[in-house]
Short mmCIF file of C-alpha atoms in Angstrom, two decimals:
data_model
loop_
_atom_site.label_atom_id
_atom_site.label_comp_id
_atom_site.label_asym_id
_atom_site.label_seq_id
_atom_site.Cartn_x
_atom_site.Cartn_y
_atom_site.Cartn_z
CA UNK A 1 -5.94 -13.29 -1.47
CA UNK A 2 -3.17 -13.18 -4.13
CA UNK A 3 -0.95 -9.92 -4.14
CA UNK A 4 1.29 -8.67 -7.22
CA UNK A 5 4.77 -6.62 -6.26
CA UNK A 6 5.86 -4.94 -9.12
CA UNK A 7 9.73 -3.91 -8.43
CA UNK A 8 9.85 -0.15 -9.36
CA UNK A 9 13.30 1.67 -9.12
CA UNK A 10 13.90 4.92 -8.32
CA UNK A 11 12.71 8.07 -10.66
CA UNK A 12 14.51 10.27 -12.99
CA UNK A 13 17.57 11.95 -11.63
CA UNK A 14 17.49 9.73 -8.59
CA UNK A 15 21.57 9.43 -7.98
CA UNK A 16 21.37 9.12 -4.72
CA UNK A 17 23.00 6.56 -2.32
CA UNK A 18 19.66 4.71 -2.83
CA UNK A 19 21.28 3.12 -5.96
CA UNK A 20 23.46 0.92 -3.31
CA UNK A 21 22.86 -2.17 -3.98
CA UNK A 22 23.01 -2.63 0.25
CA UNK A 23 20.55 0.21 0.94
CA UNK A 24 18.14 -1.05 -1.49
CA UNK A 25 18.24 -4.58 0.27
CA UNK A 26 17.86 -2.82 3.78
CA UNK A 27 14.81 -0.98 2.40
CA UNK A 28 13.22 -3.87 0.83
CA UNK A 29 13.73 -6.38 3.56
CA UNK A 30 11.78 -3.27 5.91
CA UNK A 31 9.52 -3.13 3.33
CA UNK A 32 8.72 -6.98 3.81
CA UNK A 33 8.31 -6.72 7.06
CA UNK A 34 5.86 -4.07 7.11
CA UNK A 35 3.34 -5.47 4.26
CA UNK A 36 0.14 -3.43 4.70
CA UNK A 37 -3.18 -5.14 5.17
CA UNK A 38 -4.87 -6.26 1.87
CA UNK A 39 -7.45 -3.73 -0.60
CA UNK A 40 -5.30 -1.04 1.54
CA UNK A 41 -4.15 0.55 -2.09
CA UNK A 42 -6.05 1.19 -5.07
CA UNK A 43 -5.59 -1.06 -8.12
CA UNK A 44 -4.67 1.29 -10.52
CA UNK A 45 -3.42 4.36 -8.78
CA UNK A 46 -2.10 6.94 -10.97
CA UNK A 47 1.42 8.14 -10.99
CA UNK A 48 3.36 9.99 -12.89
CA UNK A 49 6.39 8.57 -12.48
CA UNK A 50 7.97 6.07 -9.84
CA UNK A 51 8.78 6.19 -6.31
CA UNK A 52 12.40 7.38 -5.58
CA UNK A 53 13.11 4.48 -3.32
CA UNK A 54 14.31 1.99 -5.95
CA UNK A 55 13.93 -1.38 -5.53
CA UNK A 56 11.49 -0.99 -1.97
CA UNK A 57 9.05 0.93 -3.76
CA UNK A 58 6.05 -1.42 -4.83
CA UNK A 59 2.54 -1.39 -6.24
CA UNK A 60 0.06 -4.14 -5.18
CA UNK A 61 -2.72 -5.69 -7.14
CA UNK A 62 -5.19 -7.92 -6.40
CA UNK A 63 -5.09 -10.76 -8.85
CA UNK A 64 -7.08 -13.47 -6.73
CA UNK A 65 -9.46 -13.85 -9.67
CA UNK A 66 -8.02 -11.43 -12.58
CA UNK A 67 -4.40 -12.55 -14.41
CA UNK A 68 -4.18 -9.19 -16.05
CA UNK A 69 -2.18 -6.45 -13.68
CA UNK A 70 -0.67 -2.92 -13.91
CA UNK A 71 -1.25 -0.12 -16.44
CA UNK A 72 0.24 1.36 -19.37
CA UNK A 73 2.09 4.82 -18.28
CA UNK A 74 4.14 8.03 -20.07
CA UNK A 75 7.33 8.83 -19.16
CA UNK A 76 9.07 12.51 -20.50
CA UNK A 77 12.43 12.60 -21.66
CA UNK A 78 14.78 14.59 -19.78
CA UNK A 79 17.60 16.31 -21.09
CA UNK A 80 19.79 13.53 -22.71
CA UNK A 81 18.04 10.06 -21.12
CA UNK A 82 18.00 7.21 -23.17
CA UNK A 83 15.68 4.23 -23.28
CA UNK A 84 17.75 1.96 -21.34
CA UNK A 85 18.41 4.83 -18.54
CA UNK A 86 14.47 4.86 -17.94
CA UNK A 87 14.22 1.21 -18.61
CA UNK A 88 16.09 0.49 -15.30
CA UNK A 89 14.47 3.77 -13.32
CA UNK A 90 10.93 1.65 -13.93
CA UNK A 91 12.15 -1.65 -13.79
CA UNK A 92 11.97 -3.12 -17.23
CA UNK A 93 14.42 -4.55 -19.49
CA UNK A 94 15.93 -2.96 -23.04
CA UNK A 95 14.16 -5.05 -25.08
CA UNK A 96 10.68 -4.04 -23.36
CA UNK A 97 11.10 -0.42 -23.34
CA UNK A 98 12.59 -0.74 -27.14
CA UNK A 99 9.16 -3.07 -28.38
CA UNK A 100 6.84 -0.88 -27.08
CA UNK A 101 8.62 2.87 -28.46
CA UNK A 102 9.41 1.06 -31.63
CA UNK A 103 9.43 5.21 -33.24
CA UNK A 104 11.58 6.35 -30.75
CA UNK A 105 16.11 6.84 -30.82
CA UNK A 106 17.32 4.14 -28.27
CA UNK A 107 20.07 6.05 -27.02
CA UNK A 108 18.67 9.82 -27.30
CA UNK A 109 15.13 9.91 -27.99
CA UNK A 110 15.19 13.55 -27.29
CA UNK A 111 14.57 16.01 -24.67
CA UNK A 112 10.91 16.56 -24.54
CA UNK A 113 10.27 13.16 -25.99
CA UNK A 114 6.94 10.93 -24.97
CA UNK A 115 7.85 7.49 -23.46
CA UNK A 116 5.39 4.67 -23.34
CA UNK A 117 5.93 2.49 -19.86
CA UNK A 118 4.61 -0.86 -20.68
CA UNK A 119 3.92 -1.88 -16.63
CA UNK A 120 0.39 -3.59 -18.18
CA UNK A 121 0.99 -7.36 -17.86
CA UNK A 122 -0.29 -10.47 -17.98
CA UNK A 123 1.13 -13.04 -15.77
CA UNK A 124 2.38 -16.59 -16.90
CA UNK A 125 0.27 -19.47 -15.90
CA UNK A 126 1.65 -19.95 -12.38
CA UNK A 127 2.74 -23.68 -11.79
CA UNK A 128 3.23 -23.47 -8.32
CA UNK A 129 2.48 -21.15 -4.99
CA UNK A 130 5.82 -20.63 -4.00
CA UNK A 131 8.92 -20.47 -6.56
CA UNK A 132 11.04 -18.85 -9.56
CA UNK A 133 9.16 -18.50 -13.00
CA UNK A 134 11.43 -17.53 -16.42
CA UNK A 135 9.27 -16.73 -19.22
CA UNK A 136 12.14 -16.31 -21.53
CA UNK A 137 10.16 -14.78 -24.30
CA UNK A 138 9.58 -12.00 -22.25
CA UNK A 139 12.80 -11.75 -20.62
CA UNK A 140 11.16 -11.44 -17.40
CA UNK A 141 11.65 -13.44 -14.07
CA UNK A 142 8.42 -14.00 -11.47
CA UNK A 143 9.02 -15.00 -7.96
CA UNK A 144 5.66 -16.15 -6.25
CA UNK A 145 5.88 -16.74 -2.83
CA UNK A 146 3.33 -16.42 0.72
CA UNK A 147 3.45 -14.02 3.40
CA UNK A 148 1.39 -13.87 6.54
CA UNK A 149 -1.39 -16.20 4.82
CA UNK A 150 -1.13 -14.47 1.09
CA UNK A 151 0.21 -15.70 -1.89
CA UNK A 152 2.38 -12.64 -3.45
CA UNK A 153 4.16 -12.33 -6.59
CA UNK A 154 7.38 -9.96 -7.15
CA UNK A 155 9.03 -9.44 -10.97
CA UNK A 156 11.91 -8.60 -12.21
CA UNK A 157 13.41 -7.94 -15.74
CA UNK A 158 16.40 -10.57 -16.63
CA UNK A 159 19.24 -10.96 -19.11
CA UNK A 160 19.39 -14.33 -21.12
CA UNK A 161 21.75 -16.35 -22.82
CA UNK A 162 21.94 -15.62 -26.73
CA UNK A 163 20.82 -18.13 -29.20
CA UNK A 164 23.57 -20.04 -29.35
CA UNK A 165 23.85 -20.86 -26.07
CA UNK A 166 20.36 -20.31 -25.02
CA UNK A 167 19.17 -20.86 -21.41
CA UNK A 168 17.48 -24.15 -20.90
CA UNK A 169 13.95 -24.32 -20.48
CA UNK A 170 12.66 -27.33 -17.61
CA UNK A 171 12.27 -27.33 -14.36
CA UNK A 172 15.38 -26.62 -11.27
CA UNK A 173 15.64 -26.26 -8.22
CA UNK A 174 18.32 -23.88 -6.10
CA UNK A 175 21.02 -25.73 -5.08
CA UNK A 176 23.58 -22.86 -3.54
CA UNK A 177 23.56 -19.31 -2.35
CA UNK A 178 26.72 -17.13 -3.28
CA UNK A 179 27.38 -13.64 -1.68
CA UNK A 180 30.37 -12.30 -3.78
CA UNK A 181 31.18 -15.15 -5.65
CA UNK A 182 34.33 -15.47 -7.97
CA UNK A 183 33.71 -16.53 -11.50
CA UNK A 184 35.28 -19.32 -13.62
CA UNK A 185 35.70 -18.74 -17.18
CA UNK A 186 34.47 -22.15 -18.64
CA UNK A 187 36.53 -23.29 -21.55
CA UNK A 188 34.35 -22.48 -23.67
CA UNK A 189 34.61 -18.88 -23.12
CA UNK A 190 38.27 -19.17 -22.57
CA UNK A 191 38.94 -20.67 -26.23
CA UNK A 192 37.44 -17.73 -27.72
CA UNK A 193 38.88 -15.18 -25.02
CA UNK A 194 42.11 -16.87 -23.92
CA UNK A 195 43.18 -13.54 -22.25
CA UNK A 196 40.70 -14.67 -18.92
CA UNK A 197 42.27 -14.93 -16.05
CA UNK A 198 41.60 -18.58 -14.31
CA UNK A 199 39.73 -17.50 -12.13
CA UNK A 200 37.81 -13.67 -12.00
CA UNK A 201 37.29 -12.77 -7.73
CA UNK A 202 34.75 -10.56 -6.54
CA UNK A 203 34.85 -7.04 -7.25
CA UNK A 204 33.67 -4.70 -10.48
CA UNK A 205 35.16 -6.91 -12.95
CA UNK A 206 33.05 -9.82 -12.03
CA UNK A 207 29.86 -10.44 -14.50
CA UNK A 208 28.40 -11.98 -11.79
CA UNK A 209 28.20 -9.35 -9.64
CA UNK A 210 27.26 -9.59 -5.89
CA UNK A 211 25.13 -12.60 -5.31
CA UNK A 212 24.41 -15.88 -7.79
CA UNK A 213 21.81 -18.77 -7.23
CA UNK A 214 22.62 -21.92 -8.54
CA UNK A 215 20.73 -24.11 -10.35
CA UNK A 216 20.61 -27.67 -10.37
CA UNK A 217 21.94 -27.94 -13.47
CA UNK A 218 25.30 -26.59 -11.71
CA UNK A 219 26.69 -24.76 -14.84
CA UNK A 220 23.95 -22.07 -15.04
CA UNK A 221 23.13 -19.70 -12.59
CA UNK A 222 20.58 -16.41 -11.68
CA UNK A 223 23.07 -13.77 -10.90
CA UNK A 224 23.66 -9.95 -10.74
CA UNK A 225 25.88 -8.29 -13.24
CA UNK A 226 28.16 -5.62 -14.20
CA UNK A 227 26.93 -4.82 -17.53
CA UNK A 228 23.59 -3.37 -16.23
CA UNK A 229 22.34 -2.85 -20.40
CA UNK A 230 22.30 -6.04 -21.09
CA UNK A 231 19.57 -6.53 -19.23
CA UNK A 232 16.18 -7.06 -20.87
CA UNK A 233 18.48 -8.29 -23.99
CA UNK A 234 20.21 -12.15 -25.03
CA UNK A 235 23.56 -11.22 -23.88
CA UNK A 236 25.00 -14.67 -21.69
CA UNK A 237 26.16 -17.54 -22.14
CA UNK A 238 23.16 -19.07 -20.57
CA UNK A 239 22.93 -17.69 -17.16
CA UNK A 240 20.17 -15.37 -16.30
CA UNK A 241 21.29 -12.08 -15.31
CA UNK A 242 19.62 -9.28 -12.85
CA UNK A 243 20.13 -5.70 -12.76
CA UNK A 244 22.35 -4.62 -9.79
CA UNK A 245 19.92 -3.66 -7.50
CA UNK A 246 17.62 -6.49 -8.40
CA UNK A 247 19.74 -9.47 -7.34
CA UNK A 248 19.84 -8.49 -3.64
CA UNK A 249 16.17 -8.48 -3.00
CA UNK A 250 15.66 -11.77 -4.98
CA UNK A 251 18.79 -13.47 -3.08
CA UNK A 252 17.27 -12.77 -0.05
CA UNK A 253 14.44 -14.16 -0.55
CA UNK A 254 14.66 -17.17 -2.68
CA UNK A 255 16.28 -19.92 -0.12
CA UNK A 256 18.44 -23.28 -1.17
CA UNK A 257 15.61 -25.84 -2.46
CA UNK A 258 13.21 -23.49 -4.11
CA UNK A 259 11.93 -24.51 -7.30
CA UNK A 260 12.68 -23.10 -10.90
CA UNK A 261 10.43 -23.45 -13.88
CA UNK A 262 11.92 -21.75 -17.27
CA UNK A 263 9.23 -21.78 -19.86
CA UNK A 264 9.02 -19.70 -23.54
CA UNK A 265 6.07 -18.46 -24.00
CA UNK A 266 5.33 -15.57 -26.24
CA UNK A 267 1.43 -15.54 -26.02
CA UNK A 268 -0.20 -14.88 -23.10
CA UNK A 269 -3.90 -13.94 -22.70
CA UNK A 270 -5.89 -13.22 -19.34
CA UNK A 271 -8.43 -10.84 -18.05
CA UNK A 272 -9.35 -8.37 -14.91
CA UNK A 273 -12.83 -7.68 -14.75
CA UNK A 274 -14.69 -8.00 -17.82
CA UNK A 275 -11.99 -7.47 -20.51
CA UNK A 276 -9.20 -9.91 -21.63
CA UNK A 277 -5.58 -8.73 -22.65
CA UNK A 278 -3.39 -10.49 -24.91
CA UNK A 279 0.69 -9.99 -24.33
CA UNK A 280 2.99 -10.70 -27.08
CA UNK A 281 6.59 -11.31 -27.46
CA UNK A 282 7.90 -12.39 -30.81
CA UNK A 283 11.95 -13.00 -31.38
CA UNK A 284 13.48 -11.06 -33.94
CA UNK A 285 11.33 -8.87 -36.67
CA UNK A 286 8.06 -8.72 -35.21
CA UNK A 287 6.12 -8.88 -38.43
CA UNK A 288 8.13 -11.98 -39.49
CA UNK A 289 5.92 -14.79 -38.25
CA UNK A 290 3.30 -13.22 -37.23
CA UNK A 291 0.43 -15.48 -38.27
CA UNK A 292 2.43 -18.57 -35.54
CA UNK A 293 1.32 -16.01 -32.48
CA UNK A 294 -1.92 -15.39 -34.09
CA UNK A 295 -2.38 -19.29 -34.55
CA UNK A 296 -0.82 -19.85 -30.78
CA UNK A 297 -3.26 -16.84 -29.73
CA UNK A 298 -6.41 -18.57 -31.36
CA UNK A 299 -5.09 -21.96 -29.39
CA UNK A 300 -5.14 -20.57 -25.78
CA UNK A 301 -8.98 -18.96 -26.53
CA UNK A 302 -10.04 -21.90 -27.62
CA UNK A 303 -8.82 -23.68 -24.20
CA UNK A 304 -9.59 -20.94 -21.96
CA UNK A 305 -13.39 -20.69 -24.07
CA UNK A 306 -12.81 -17.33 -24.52
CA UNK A 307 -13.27 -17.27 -28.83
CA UNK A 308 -16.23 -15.34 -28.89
CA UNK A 309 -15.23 -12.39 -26.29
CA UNK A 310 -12.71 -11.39 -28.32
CA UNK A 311 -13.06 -8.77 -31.39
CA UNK A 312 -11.42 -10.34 -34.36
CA UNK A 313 -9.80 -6.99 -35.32
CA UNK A 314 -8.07 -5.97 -31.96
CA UNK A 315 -6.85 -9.46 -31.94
CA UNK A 316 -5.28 -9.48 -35.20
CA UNK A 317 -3.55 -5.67 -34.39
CA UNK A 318 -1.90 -6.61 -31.17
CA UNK A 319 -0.31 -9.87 -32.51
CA UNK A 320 0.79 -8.12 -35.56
CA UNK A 321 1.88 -5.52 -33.51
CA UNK A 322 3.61 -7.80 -31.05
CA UNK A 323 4.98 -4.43 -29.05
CA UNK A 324 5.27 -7.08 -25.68
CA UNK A 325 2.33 -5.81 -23.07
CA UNK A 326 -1.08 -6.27 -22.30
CA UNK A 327 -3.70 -4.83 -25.04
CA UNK A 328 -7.00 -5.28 -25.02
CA UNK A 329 -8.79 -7.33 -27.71
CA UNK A 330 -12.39 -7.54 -25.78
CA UNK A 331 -15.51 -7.07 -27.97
CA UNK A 332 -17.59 -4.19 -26.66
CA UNK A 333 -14.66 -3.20 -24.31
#
């Protein structure tokens, strides 16, 4: 039995103490610990908006057979939100939020103002049962891992480096665990900022915020932040970067030796039930190169012997569209 955690933060107007990064550990290590037994929660529950507990507050799906989870959800603007404000309150990234409300004013979309909430996803192809997966296209960071006999899945939304100094695909491991770490400007930061201090120590002014893993390739790490909007966006220097109240739930439970697979991949395609989804994420203008994810698209149907499942027309819409969750191109669906 496979399980899917789907890190929620708290709702609207939730400024409580719950935004602690320490209180939203506490709750989720509880929450661990008190896993309910499996089909105990509907697939596809409705809600109209998140939990209020941030970080502890989860939605299970069962995706022992099906690769497609979540649904598609509407948020209303309140007062002066903006995208990235409800971004973070339902755990996605900018650029997610941004794809899928291409119509809508990033930073006031207006009081009153429908929000799509693209939580409909299909998951990578998952390499192993227990480990990190990057899907940089998607800015988005799975950790699967097993829990009193079943194989669960947790996700969070991630920062990555820009294009010139992208963050390198392959396979890691963990090498370290950092609570608090200080941060050293490498030189080639320092050449074009020569202001930086040697050496930044914990605290507010350190963009690695409270806890880092380290890679095996020693220079690059998955860390918190202090720049909480650039998450969801290419905004490091290579590093992959968590939101602040993200970083504490992963830290705690990824442990030194787990292994790290960072992969691109922009077209994804799975099903639950009867229908099959299609996810895309192109870079830049999403009409630009369209035709490559249709061509990529065609590729994985072909392997997966899906071809003629799918209606030609949804198909063609959602890649063209590209707007970066699952839509479904099913004939007869």
């Amino acid at each position: 039995m496979v399980k899917f955690l789907l890190r929620s933060a708290g709702g609207p107007g939730s400024g409580s103490g719950l935004s602690c990064p320490g209180v939203r550990i506490l709750l989720a290590l509880i929450f661990f610990c008190l896993l309910p037994p499996a089909g105990a929660y509907s697939q596809d529950e409705p809600q109209s908006s998140p939990p209020r507990i941030s970080s502890a507050a989860v939605h299970f799906y069962d995706f022992s057979q099906w690769s497609v989870i979540g649904s598609l959800r509407e948020h209303r603007v309140q007062g002066r939100e903006s995208l990235h404000e409800i971004a973070r309150d339902y755990g996605l990234g900018y650029r997610e939020i941004t794809m899928a409300n291409p119509e809508l004013e990033p930073f006031l979309p207006g009081d009153g103002a429908k929000v799509l909430i693209p939580a409909a996803k299909v998951l990578p192809e998952v390499p192993f049962s227990q480990g990190i997966l990057l899907n940089l296209a998607e800015k988005r960071l799975y950790y699967f891992f097993q829990r009193n006999g079943e194989d669960l899945v947790i996700t969070f939304p991630v920062g990555i480096g820009v294009l010139d100094a992208d963050t390198p695909g392959g396979d890691f491991t963990i090498t370290a665990r950092l609570s608090d770490p200080s941060w050293t400007p490498p030189a080639s930061i320092r050449a074009r900022r020569p202001y930086l201090p040697a050496v930044i120590p914990p605290g507010p002014d350190n963009p690695m915020g409270t806890h880092a893993l380290q890679l095996s390739r020693s220079s690059y790490y998955i860390h918190g932040t202090n720049r909480p909007w650039s998450i969801g966006r290419r905004a490091t220097h290579g590093c992959i970067r968590l939101y602040p109240e993200d970083i504490p739930v992963l830290f705690a439970m990824a442990e030194v030796g787990t292994p790290v697979r960072i992969i691109n991949q922009p077209v994804k395609i799975g099903r639950r039930e009867e229908s099959i989804y299609i996810e895309v994420h192109p870079e830049g203008e999403r009409a630009s190169h369209w035709r490559q994810y249709l061509a990529e698209a065609e590729k994985i149907l072909r392997k997966k012997g899906l071809e003629g499942e799918i209606d030609r027309r949804r198909l063609e819409e959602a890649v063209r569209r590209g707007q970066g969750f699952a839509v479904l191109i099913s004939s007869g669906s």
